[in-house]
Short mmCIF file of C-alpha atoms and ligand atoms in Angstrom, two decimals:
data_model
loop_
_atom_site.label_atom_id
_atom_site.label_comp_id
_atom_site.label_asym_id
_atom_site.label_seq_id
_atom_site.Cartn_x
_atom_site.Cartn_y
_atom_site.Cartn_z
CA MET A 220 -22.40 4.77 7.55
CA LEU A 221 -22.01 7.56 4.99
CA LEU A 222 -19.83 8.49 2.07
CA HIS A 223 -18.02 11.80 2.47
CA CYS A 224 -16.34 13.88 -0.21
CA VAL A 225 -12.85 14.93 0.88
CA ALA A 226 -12.91 17.95 -1.45
CA CYS A 227 -16.37 19.56 -1.25
CA ASP A 228 -17.53 18.03 2.06
CA ALA A 229 -20.77 16.64 0.55
CA LYS A 230 -22.24 13.54 2.21
CA TYR A 231 -24.02 10.65 0.52
CA ALA A 232 -25.85 7.53 1.59
CA GLN A 233 -23.86 4.32 1.32
CA ASP A 234 -23.71 3.12 -2.29
CA PRO A 235 -21.15 0.53 -3.38
CA MET A 236 -21.09 1.90 -6.94
CA LEU A 237 -20.29 5.47 -5.94
CA TYR A 238 -16.51 5.89 -6.21
CA ALA A 239 -16.22 9.61 -6.86
CA CYS A 240 -18.21 12.64 -5.72
CA PRO A 241 -21.18 13.17 -8.08
CA ALA A 242 -21.47 16.91 -7.26
CA LYS A 243 -21.17 18.99 -10.41
CA GLY A 244 -17.52 19.58 -11.33
CA CYS A 245 -16.18 17.80 -8.23
CA ASP A 246 -15.45 14.13 -9.04
CA SER A 247 -13.09 13.79 -6.05
CA PRO A 248 -12.52 10.59 -4.08
CA LEU A 249 -14.94 9.73 -1.29
CA GLU A 250 -14.31 8.21 2.13
CA VAL A 251 -16.46 5.98 4.32
CA LEU A 252 -17.61 7.74 7.50
CA TYR A 253 -19.11 5.98 10.49
CA GLU A 254 -21.75 7.49 12.79
CA PRO A 255 -20.85 7.89 16.50
CA ALA A 256 -23.39 5.14 17.29
CA GLU A 257 -21.50 2.78 14.98
CA PHE A 258 -18.21 3.60 16.70
CA ALA A 259 -19.89 3.04 20.07
CA LYS A 260 -20.80 -0.48 19.00
CA ALA A 261 -17.20 -1.31 18.04
CA THR A 262 -16.22 -2.80 21.38
CA SER A 263 -15.14 -6.35 20.72
CA PHE A 264 -12.59 -7.63 18.23
CA GLU A 265 -12.16 -11.34 17.70
CA GLY A 266 -10.04 -13.59 15.57
CA ARG A 267 -6.99 -12.65 13.56
CA GLY A 268 -6.30 -10.57 10.44
CA VAL A 269 -8.48 -8.08 8.59
CA TRP A 270 -11.78 -9.60 9.72
CA ARG A 271 -10.88 -9.22 13.39
CA TYR A 272 -11.96 -5.60 12.82
CA ARG A 273 -15.38 -6.39 11.34
CA PRO A 274 -17.17 -3.84 13.63
CA LEU A 275 -15.19 -1.11 11.80
CA LEU A 276 -15.62 -2.51 8.28
CA PRO A 277 -18.41 -1.68 5.81
CA VAL A 278 -19.39 -5.27 5.01
CA ASP A 279 -19.49 -8.76 6.51
CA ARG A 280 -17.00 -11.44 5.55
CA ALA A 281 -17.41 -12.65 2.01
CA VAL A 282 -14.18 -13.71 0.35
CA THR A 283 -11.03 -14.42 2.30
CA LEU A 284 -7.63 -15.97 1.78
CA GLY A 285 -6.39 -15.25 5.32
CA GLU A 286 -5.21 -11.67 4.77
CA GLY A 287 -3.80 -9.33 7.44
CA GLY A 288 -2.21 -10.34 10.73
CA THR A 289 1.24 -9.80 9.21
CA GLY A 290 4.39 -9.70 11.32
CA LEU A 291 5.55 -6.56 13.11
CA HIS A 292 9.24 -7.39 13.36
CA PRO A 293 11.52 -5.61 15.82
CA CYS A 294 14.68 -4.77 13.87
CA GLU A 295 17.40 -4.12 16.44
CA ARG A 296 20.41 -4.47 14.16
CA LEU A 297 19.03 -2.18 11.47
CA GLY A 298 17.65 0.19 14.13
CA ARG A 299 21.16 0.56 15.61
CA GLU A 300 22.51 1.37 12.18
CA LEU A 301 19.82 4.03 11.73
CA GLY A 302 19.98 5.39 15.28
CA ILE A 303 16.36 4.49 15.97
CA PRO A 304 15.86 2.91 19.42
CA ARG A 305 12.77 0.89 18.44
CA LEU A 306 12.45 0.16 14.74
CA TYR A 307 9.80 -2.25 13.52
CA VAL A 308 9.08 -3.56 10.04
CA LYS A 309 5.42 -4.31 9.32
CA ASN A 310 5.95 -6.86 6.60
CA GLU A 311 2.99 -6.81 4.24
CA GLY A 312 4.75 -9.25 1.93
CA GLU A 313 3.38 -11.91 4.30
CA ASN A 314 -0.14 -11.46 2.90
CA PRO A 315 -1.61 -14.27 0.72
CA THR A 316 -0.63 -12.75 -2.63
CA GLY A 317 2.48 -11.09 -1.22
CA SER A 318 1.35 -7.48 -0.81
CA PHE A 319 -0.79 -5.15 1.32
CA LYS A 320 -3.41 -5.03 -1.44
CA ASP A 321 -5.03 -8.19 -0.05
CA ARG A 322 -6.32 -6.27 2.98
CA GLY A 323 -8.36 -4.09 0.66
CA MET A 324 -9.38 -6.73 -1.87
CA THR A 325 -11.06 -8.98 0.68
CA VAL A 326 -13.40 -6.06 1.45
CA GLY A 327 -13.63 -4.67 -2.11
CA ILE A 328 -14.57 -8.01 -3.65
CA ALA A 329 -17.28 -8.41 -1.02
CA LEU A 330 -18.72 -5.06 -2.11
CA ALA A 331 -18.51 -6.06 -5.77
CA ARG A 332 -20.62 -9.07 -4.94
CA SER A 333 -23.12 -7.06 -2.95
CA ALA A 334 -23.44 -4.67 -5.90
CA GLY A 335 -24.27 -7.66 -8.13
CA SER A 336 -21.23 -7.15 -10.40
CA ARG A 337 -19.98 -10.07 -12.43
CA ALA A 338 -16.68 -8.45 -13.40
CA VAL A 339 -14.09 -6.45 -11.51
CA ALA A 340 -11.43 -4.22 -13.04
CA CYS A 341 -8.35 -2.23 -12.11
CA ALA A 342 -5.40 -0.39 -13.56
CA SER A 343 -2.24 -1.55 -11.87
CA THR A 344 1.51 -1.38 -11.58
CA GLY A 345 1.23 -5.08 -10.70
CA ASN A 346 0.28 -5.83 -7.11
CA THR A 347 -3.31 -4.65 -7.29
CA SER A 348 -3.83 -6.81 -10.38
CA ALA A 349 -2.26 -9.86 -8.69
CA SER A 350 -4.43 -9.44 -5.61
CA MET A 351 -7.63 -8.61 -7.48
CA ALA A 352 -7.16 -11.58 -9.82
CA ALA A 353 -6.73 -13.95 -6.87
CA TYR A 354 -9.75 -12.71 -4.93
CA ALA A 355 -11.88 -12.56 -8.08
CA ALA A 356 -10.98 -16.20 -8.77
CA ARG A 357 -11.93 -17.09 -5.21
CA ALA A 358 -15.30 -15.33 -5.65
CA GLY A 359 -15.99 -16.67 -9.15
CA LEU A 360 -15.87 -13.22 -10.77
CA THR A 361 -14.22 -12.16 -14.02
CA ALA A 362 -11.10 -10.01 -13.55
CA LEU A 363 -9.96 -7.41 -16.07
CA VAL A 364 -6.56 -5.81 -15.49
CA LEU A 365 -4.99 -2.88 -17.34
CA LEU A 366 -1.20 -2.84 -17.02
CA PRO A 367 1.43 -0.41 -18.32
CA ALA A 368 3.02 -2.49 -21.10
CA GLY A 369 6.47 -3.83 -20.24
CA LYS A 370 6.58 -2.15 -16.82
CA VAL A 371 5.13 -4.80 -14.54
CA ALA A 372 7.49 -7.01 -12.54
CA LEU A 373 7.49 -10.67 -13.54
CA GLY A 374 6.22 -12.11 -10.26
CA LYS A 375 3.13 -9.89 -10.33
CA LEU A 376 2.38 -10.56 -13.98
CA SER A 377 2.65 -14.31 -13.43
CA GLN A 378 0.11 -14.06 -10.61
CA ALA A 379 -2.43 -12.26 -12.83
CA ILE A 380 -1.89 -14.91 -15.52
CA ALA A 381 -2.17 -17.80 -13.05
CA HIS A 382 -5.46 -16.55 -11.62
CA GLY A 383 -7.00 -16.23 -15.06
CA ALA A 384 -7.34 -12.45 -15.36
CA ARG A 385 -8.01 -10.87 -18.73
CA ILE A 386 -4.93 -8.76 -19.24
CA ALA A 387 -4.60 -5.62 -21.34
CA GLN A 388 -1.02 -4.38 -21.77
CA VAL A 389 -1.71 -0.68 -22.28
CA GLU A 390 0.79 1.21 -24.42
CA GLY A 391 1.19 4.00 -21.93
CA ASN A 392 1.93 4.38 -18.23
CA PHE A 393 -0.13 3.62 -15.12
CA ASP A 394 -1.86 7.01 -15.28
CA ASP A 395 -3.12 6.25 -18.81
CA ALA A 396 -4.41 2.86 -17.70
CA MET A 397 -6.11 4.46 -14.69
CA ARG A 398 -7.92 7.00 -16.86
CA LEU A 399 -9.22 4.21 -19.11
CA VAL A 400 -10.48 1.98 -16.33
CA VAL A 401 -12.30 4.84 -14.61
CA GLU A 402 -14.02 5.66 -17.89
CA LEU A 403 -14.91 2.03 -18.47
CA SER A 404 -16.38 1.43 -15.02
CA SER A 405 -18.42 4.64 -15.13
CA LYS A 406 -19.93 3.62 -18.48
CA GLU A 407 -20.29 -0.13 -17.79
CA ARG A 408 -22.09 -0.40 -14.49
CA SER A 409 -21.54 -4.17 -14.53
CA VAL A 410 -17.78 -3.66 -14.15
CA TYR A 411 -16.79 -2.94 -10.55
CA LEU A 412 -13.75 -0.67 -10.07
CA LEU A 413 -11.23 -1.93 -7.53
CA ASN A 414 -8.53 0.73 -7.61
CA SER A 415 -7.88 2.70 -4.44
CA LEU A 416 -10.33 5.27 -5.74
CA ASN A 417 -12.83 2.77 -4.33
CA PRO A 418 -13.40 3.97 -0.74
CA TYR A 419 -14.49 0.53 0.47
CA ARG A 420 -11.24 -1.12 -0.56
CA LEU A 421 -9.35 1.38 1.57
CA GLU A 422 -11.43 0.35 4.58
CA GLY A 423 -9.68 -3.03 4.50
CA GLN A 424 -6.26 -1.39 4.20
CA LYS A 425 -6.83 0.78 7.30
CA THR A 426 -6.65 -2.39 9.47
CA LEU A 427 -2.85 -2.20 9.33
CA ALA A 428 -3.05 0.76 11.72
CA PHE A 429 -5.24 -1.23 14.13
CA GLU A 430 -2.78 -4.12 14.15
CA VAL A 431 0.19 -1.83 14.79
CA CYS A 432 -1.58 -0.10 17.70
CA GLU A 433 -2.66 -3.39 19.24
CA ALA A 434 0.85 -4.84 18.99
CA LEU A 435 2.61 -1.76 20.42
CA GLY A 436 -0.10 -0.73 22.92
CA ASP A 437 -0.42 2.67 21.19
CA ALA A 438 0.50 4.37 17.92
CA PRO A 439 4.24 4.68 17.18
CA ASP A 440 6.02 8.05 16.93
CA ALA A 441 6.07 7.70 13.16
CA LEU A 442 5.05 5.38 10.37
CA VAL A 443 7.00 5.48 7.13
CA LEU A 444 5.77 3.96 3.88
CA PRO A 445 6.14 4.14 0.09
CA VAL A 446 3.58 6.27 -1.74
CA GLY A 447 2.34 5.77 -5.29
CA ASN A 448 -1.36 6.25 -5.97
CA ALA A 449 -1.59 7.40 -2.33
CA GLY A 450 -4.37 5.05 -1.25
CA ASN A 451 -2.42 3.25 1.45
CA ILE A 452 -1.17 6.30 3.31
CA SER A 453 -4.73 7.67 3.30
CA ALA A 454 -6.21 4.38 4.54
CA ILE A 455 -3.64 3.88 7.31
CA TRP A 456 -4.00 7.46 8.55
CA LYS A 457 -7.80 6.97 8.66
CA GLY A 458 -7.22 3.77 10.64
CA PHE A 459 -5.08 5.49 13.28
CA ASN A 460 -7.70 8.21 13.66
CA GLU A 461 -10.52 5.72 14.07
CA TRP A 462 -8.60 3.64 16.61
CA LYS A 463 -8.10 6.81 18.64
CA ALA A 464 -11.74 7.84 18.16
CA ILE A 465 -12.93 4.60 19.78
CA GLY A 466 -10.55 5.21 22.70
CA ARG A 467 -8.03 2.46 21.97
CA ALA A 468 -5.05 4.68 21.14
CA ARG A 469 -3.96 7.82 22.99
CA ARG A 470 -2.00 9.41 20.20
CA LEU A 471 -1.43 9.56 16.44
CA PRO A 472 1.81 8.93 14.55
CA ARG A 473 3.62 11.22 12.14
CA MET A 474 3.05 9.95 8.62
CA LEU A 475 6.26 9.87 6.55
CA ALA A 476 5.87 9.37 2.81
CA ALA A 477 8.73 8.03 0.68
CA GLN A 478 8.62 8.51 -3.08
CA ALA A 479 11.06 7.65 -5.86
CA GLU A 480 13.00 10.72 -7.02
CA LYS A 481 11.57 10.80 -10.56
CA SER A 482 8.06 9.75 -9.52
CA ALA A 483 7.40 12.16 -6.69
CA PRO A 484 4.30 14.26 -7.37
CA LEU A 485 3.29 14.38 -3.70
CA VAL A 486 6.70 15.68 -2.62
CA ALA A 487 6.64 18.34 -5.36
CA HIS A 488 3.10 19.43 -4.49
CA LEU A 489 3.85 19.70 -0.78
CA ARG A 490 6.83 21.91 -1.61
CA ASP A 491 4.72 24.19 -3.79
CA ARG A 492 1.00 23.89 -3.16
CA SER A 493 0.17 26.15 -6.12
CA LYS A 494 1.31 23.38 -8.48
CA PRO A 495 -0.92 20.37 -9.24
CA CYS A 496 0.04 17.03 -7.69
CA ARG A 497 1.32 15.71 -10.97
CA VAL A 498 4.51 14.55 -12.70
CA GLU A 499 4.67 13.81 -16.43
CA ASN A 500 6.51 10.63 -17.50
CA PRO A 501 7.32 9.23 -14.05
CA GLU A 502 10.30 6.85 -13.94
CA THR A 503 11.80 4.51 -11.34
CA LEU A 504 12.96 0.92 -11.16
CA ALA A 505 10.56 0.60 -8.23
CA THR A 506 7.82 0.04 -10.81
CA ALA A 507 5.12 -0.42 -8.14
CA ILE A 508 5.26 3.31 -7.41
CA ARG A 509 5.92 4.56 -10.94
CA ILE A 510 2.90 6.89 -10.79
CA GLY A 511 2.64 10.55 -11.82
CA GLN A 512 -0.97 11.44 -11.00
CA PRO A 513 -2.01 9.86 -7.69
CA VAL A 514 -5.80 9.73 -7.49
CA ASN A 515 -5.79 10.01 -3.69
CA TRP A 516 -3.42 12.99 -3.54
CA ARG A 517 -5.84 15.14 -1.56
CA LYS A 518 -6.20 12.54 1.19
CA ALA A 519 -2.42 11.98 1.27
CA VAL A 520 -1.72 15.71 1.64
CA ALA A 521 -4.09 15.76 4.62
CA ALA A 522 -2.40 12.69 6.15
CA VAL A 523 1.06 14.26 5.95
CA LEU A 524 0.05 17.77 7.07
CA ASP A 525 -2.45 16.81 9.78
CA SER A 526 -0.02 14.32 11.29
CA GLY A 527 2.94 16.72 11.31
CA GLY A 528 4.70 14.34 8.96
CA GLU A 529 6.67 14.86 5.79
CA ALA A 530 7.25 13.52 2.30
CA GLY A 531 10.65 13.02 0.71
CA THR A 532 12.40 11.36 -2.19
CA VAL A 533 14.95 8.60 -2.54
CA THR A 534 16.92 7.64 -5.64
CA ASP A 535 16.79 4.25 -7.32
CA ASP A 536 20.31 3.49 -6.10
CA GLU A 537 19.34 4.35 -2.54
CA ILE A 538 16.32 2.06 -2.88
CA LEU A 539 18.45 -0.87 -4.07
CA ALA A 540 21.01 -0.34 -1.30
CA ALA A 541 18.22 -0.25 1.32
CA GLN A 542 16.63 -3.38 -0.14
CA ARG A 543 19.89 -5.31 0.31
CA LEU A 544 20.59 -3.82 3.73
CA LEU A 545 17.18 -4.90 5.06
CA ALA A 546 17.52 -8.37 3.58
CA ARG A 547 21.04 -8.84 4.98
CA THR A 548 20.62 -7.34 8.42
CA GLU A 549 17.14 -8.60 9.25
CA GLY A 550 16.27 -11.46 6.90
CA ILE A 551 13.38 -9.57 5.32
CA PHE A 552 13.33 -9.54 1.52
CA VAL A 553 11.07 -6.91 -0.01
CA GLU A 554 10.49 -5.57 -3.50
CA PRO A 555 12.22 -2.29 -4.47
CA ALA A 556 9.22 0.00 -3.76
CA SER A 557 8.97 -1.48 -0.28
CA ALA A 558 12.59 -0.59 0.45
CA ALA A 559 11.87 3.11 -0.17
CA PRO A 560 10.90 3.77 3.49
CA ILE A 561 14.14 2.15 4.69
CA ALA A 562 16.04 4.26 2.15
CA TRP A 563 14.22 7.35 3.46
CA LEU A 564 15.27 6.55 7.05
CA LEU A 565 18.88 5.96 5.96
CA LYS A 566 18.95 9.27 4.14
CA ASN A 567 17.23 11.40 6.77
CA ARG A 568 18.34 9.66 10.01
CA PRO A 569 15.58 11.28 12.10
CA LYS A 570 16.82 12.20 15.58
CA ASP A 571 13.59 12.79 17.44
CA LEU A 572 11.85 9.46 16.82
CA GLU A 573 12.00 6.56 19.30
CA THR A 574 9.42 4.14 17.94
CA VAL A 575 9.20 3.89 14.18
CA VAL A 576 7.22 1.47 12.02
CA ALA A 577 8.35 1.01 8.42
CA VAL A 578 5.74 -0.62 6.19
CA THR A 579 7.24 -2.96 3.63
CA THR A 580 4.41 -3.30 1.17
CA GLY A 581 5.38 -6.23 -1.09
CA HIS A 582 7.50 -9.39 -1.09
CA GLY A 583 10.94 -9.47 -2.71
CA LEU A 584 10.01 -12.36 -4.98
CA LYS A 585 7.50 -10.12 -6.74
CA ASP A 586 10.37 -8.61 -8.72
CA PRO A 587 13.15 -11.19 -9.06
CA ASP A 588 14.88 -9.19 -11.82
CA ALA A 589 15.75 -6.37 -9.42
CA MET A 590 18.00 -8.64 -7.34
CA ALA A 591 19.35 -10.46 -10.38
CA LYS A 592 20.96 -7.11 -11.32
CA ALA A 593 22.76 -6.84 -7.95
CA PRO A 594 26.57 -6.72 -8.20
CA VAL A 595 27.24 -10.21 -6.91
CA THR A 596 29.66 -12.69 -8.43
CA MET A 597 28.48 -16.23 -8.17
CA GLU A 598 31.56 -18.26 -8.76
CA ARG A 599 31.38 -21.36 -10.93
CA VAL A 600 33.43 -24.03 -9.21
CA LYS A 601 34.62 -27.53 -9.91
CA PRO A 602 32.76 -30.17 -7.88
CA GLU A 603 35.59 -30.26 -5.32
CA LEU A 604 35.57 -29.33 -1.63
CA ALA A 605 38.72 -27.21 -1.89
CA ALA A 606 37.03 -24.72 -4.17
CA ILE A 607 34.05 -24.48 -1.85
CA ARG A 608 36.24 -24.00 1.24
CA ARG A 609 37.88 -21.08 -0.53
CA LEU A 610 34.49 -19.36 -0.73
CA LEU A 611 33.95 -19.78 3.01
CA ASP A 612 37.30 -18.16 3.78
CA SER A 613 36.97 -15.26 1.34
N1 LIG B 174 4.26 -0.49 -2.53
C1 LIG B 174 3.89 -1.44 -3.39
C2 LIG B 174 4.63 -2.72 -3.39
C3 LIG B 174 2.83 -1.19 -4.29
O1 LIG B 174 2.46 -2.13 -5.15
C4 LIG B 174 2.18 0.07 -4.26
C5 LIG B 174 1.10 0.38 -5.19
C6 LIG B 174 2.61 1.00 -3.32
C7 LIG B 174 3.65 0.69 -2.46
C8 LIG B 174 1.98 2.35 -3.21
O2 LIG B 174 0.71 2.28 -2.62
O3 LIG B 174 -0.60 3.31 -4.42
O4 LIG B 174 -1.55 3.04 -2.15
O5 LIG B 174 0.27 4.69 -2.57
N2 LIG B 174 0.73 -0.36 -6.12
C9 LIG B 174 -0.44 -0.14 -6.97
C10 LIG B 174 -0.67 -1.33 -7.86
C11 LIG B 174 -0.49 1.16 -7.64
O6 LIG B 174 -1.28 -1.17 -8.93
O7 LIG B 174 -0.28 -2.43 -7.48
P1 LIG B 174 -0.37 3.40 -2.96
#
């Protein structure tokens, strides 16, 4: 197992504390690479969830809450509406803390332990902090979370509080918090960084691709997901490639990235590669993906281009409409960011795709305020049957 720099191609021996390429002037994210002999040994997968894929993970089981193994739900009614013959929703809200982050944290916390760290830290728009706080509690580690002040949904914040994290409300956005936590963890070696800059965390997240391929018998035509810091798209694309490399999938999917209109650095960069992958003052009500400087942009660009995929934007209104449509047609309630892929499909109505997997990354209860703003009248009625019957007939 090696660490590989996605920018300058340098290779390093495995080191749990190495998050960015140490080559002079590089500082780019690294990825975990397996030797052919390690792939050759990955022949048997047992059990359920993330740890089923232990032969393709960088560490043995350490701290688990039963992550992974989420439902891949066929969505016929919504598929008909979108003109997609086989639409599936991979519902990551079914993870223990309600988001896909748990797949990565179970692995990342194990690495933190192996590195001898007593404290773990992250910058977060909410879900990473909720997940990290839970797994840190489970492992008996101190959790430090840096959040953009006033911009974290209530469900996520209450999770970080419940699990006993030390919480800094940074007067700035996610990108400011990210810069600070990277600086802190590079100066304080005792603080282990668990953002998606950490290549080991992403190894856990790649297992979503394995689960999808196992359930469908091969990769789908396309996989569509919301993109913020761009760790998940990178991890899932790596997963599809590895599953193919060990001979278990015949093909690779197109990777479709959905971003919020005013927080879409990846979309802007793919349109004009001479511009940096960066947006100042990102805004969206899908606060999970309110990110202007994605640390994994280079990996995400490769995922989209190498897969023949694309990246596009959706507006906040389109996100809210998609959130309600998914909840009403299929019974799946997701947070606003997680509705972005459904909004993307509604907007683009792709004609050439038969089997599509939409990844819904976080549970709807994470952000109860978003639905509380929906235009619904809840009638106050007298405690009489007649009034209630009227509602049924309306
Ligand atoms: N969806 C949800 C619900 C998220 O919480 C995030 C990221 C994403 C999508 C985007 O994933 O960053 O890997 O591209 N949330 C991070 C956090 C940034 O701090 O919880 P990404």
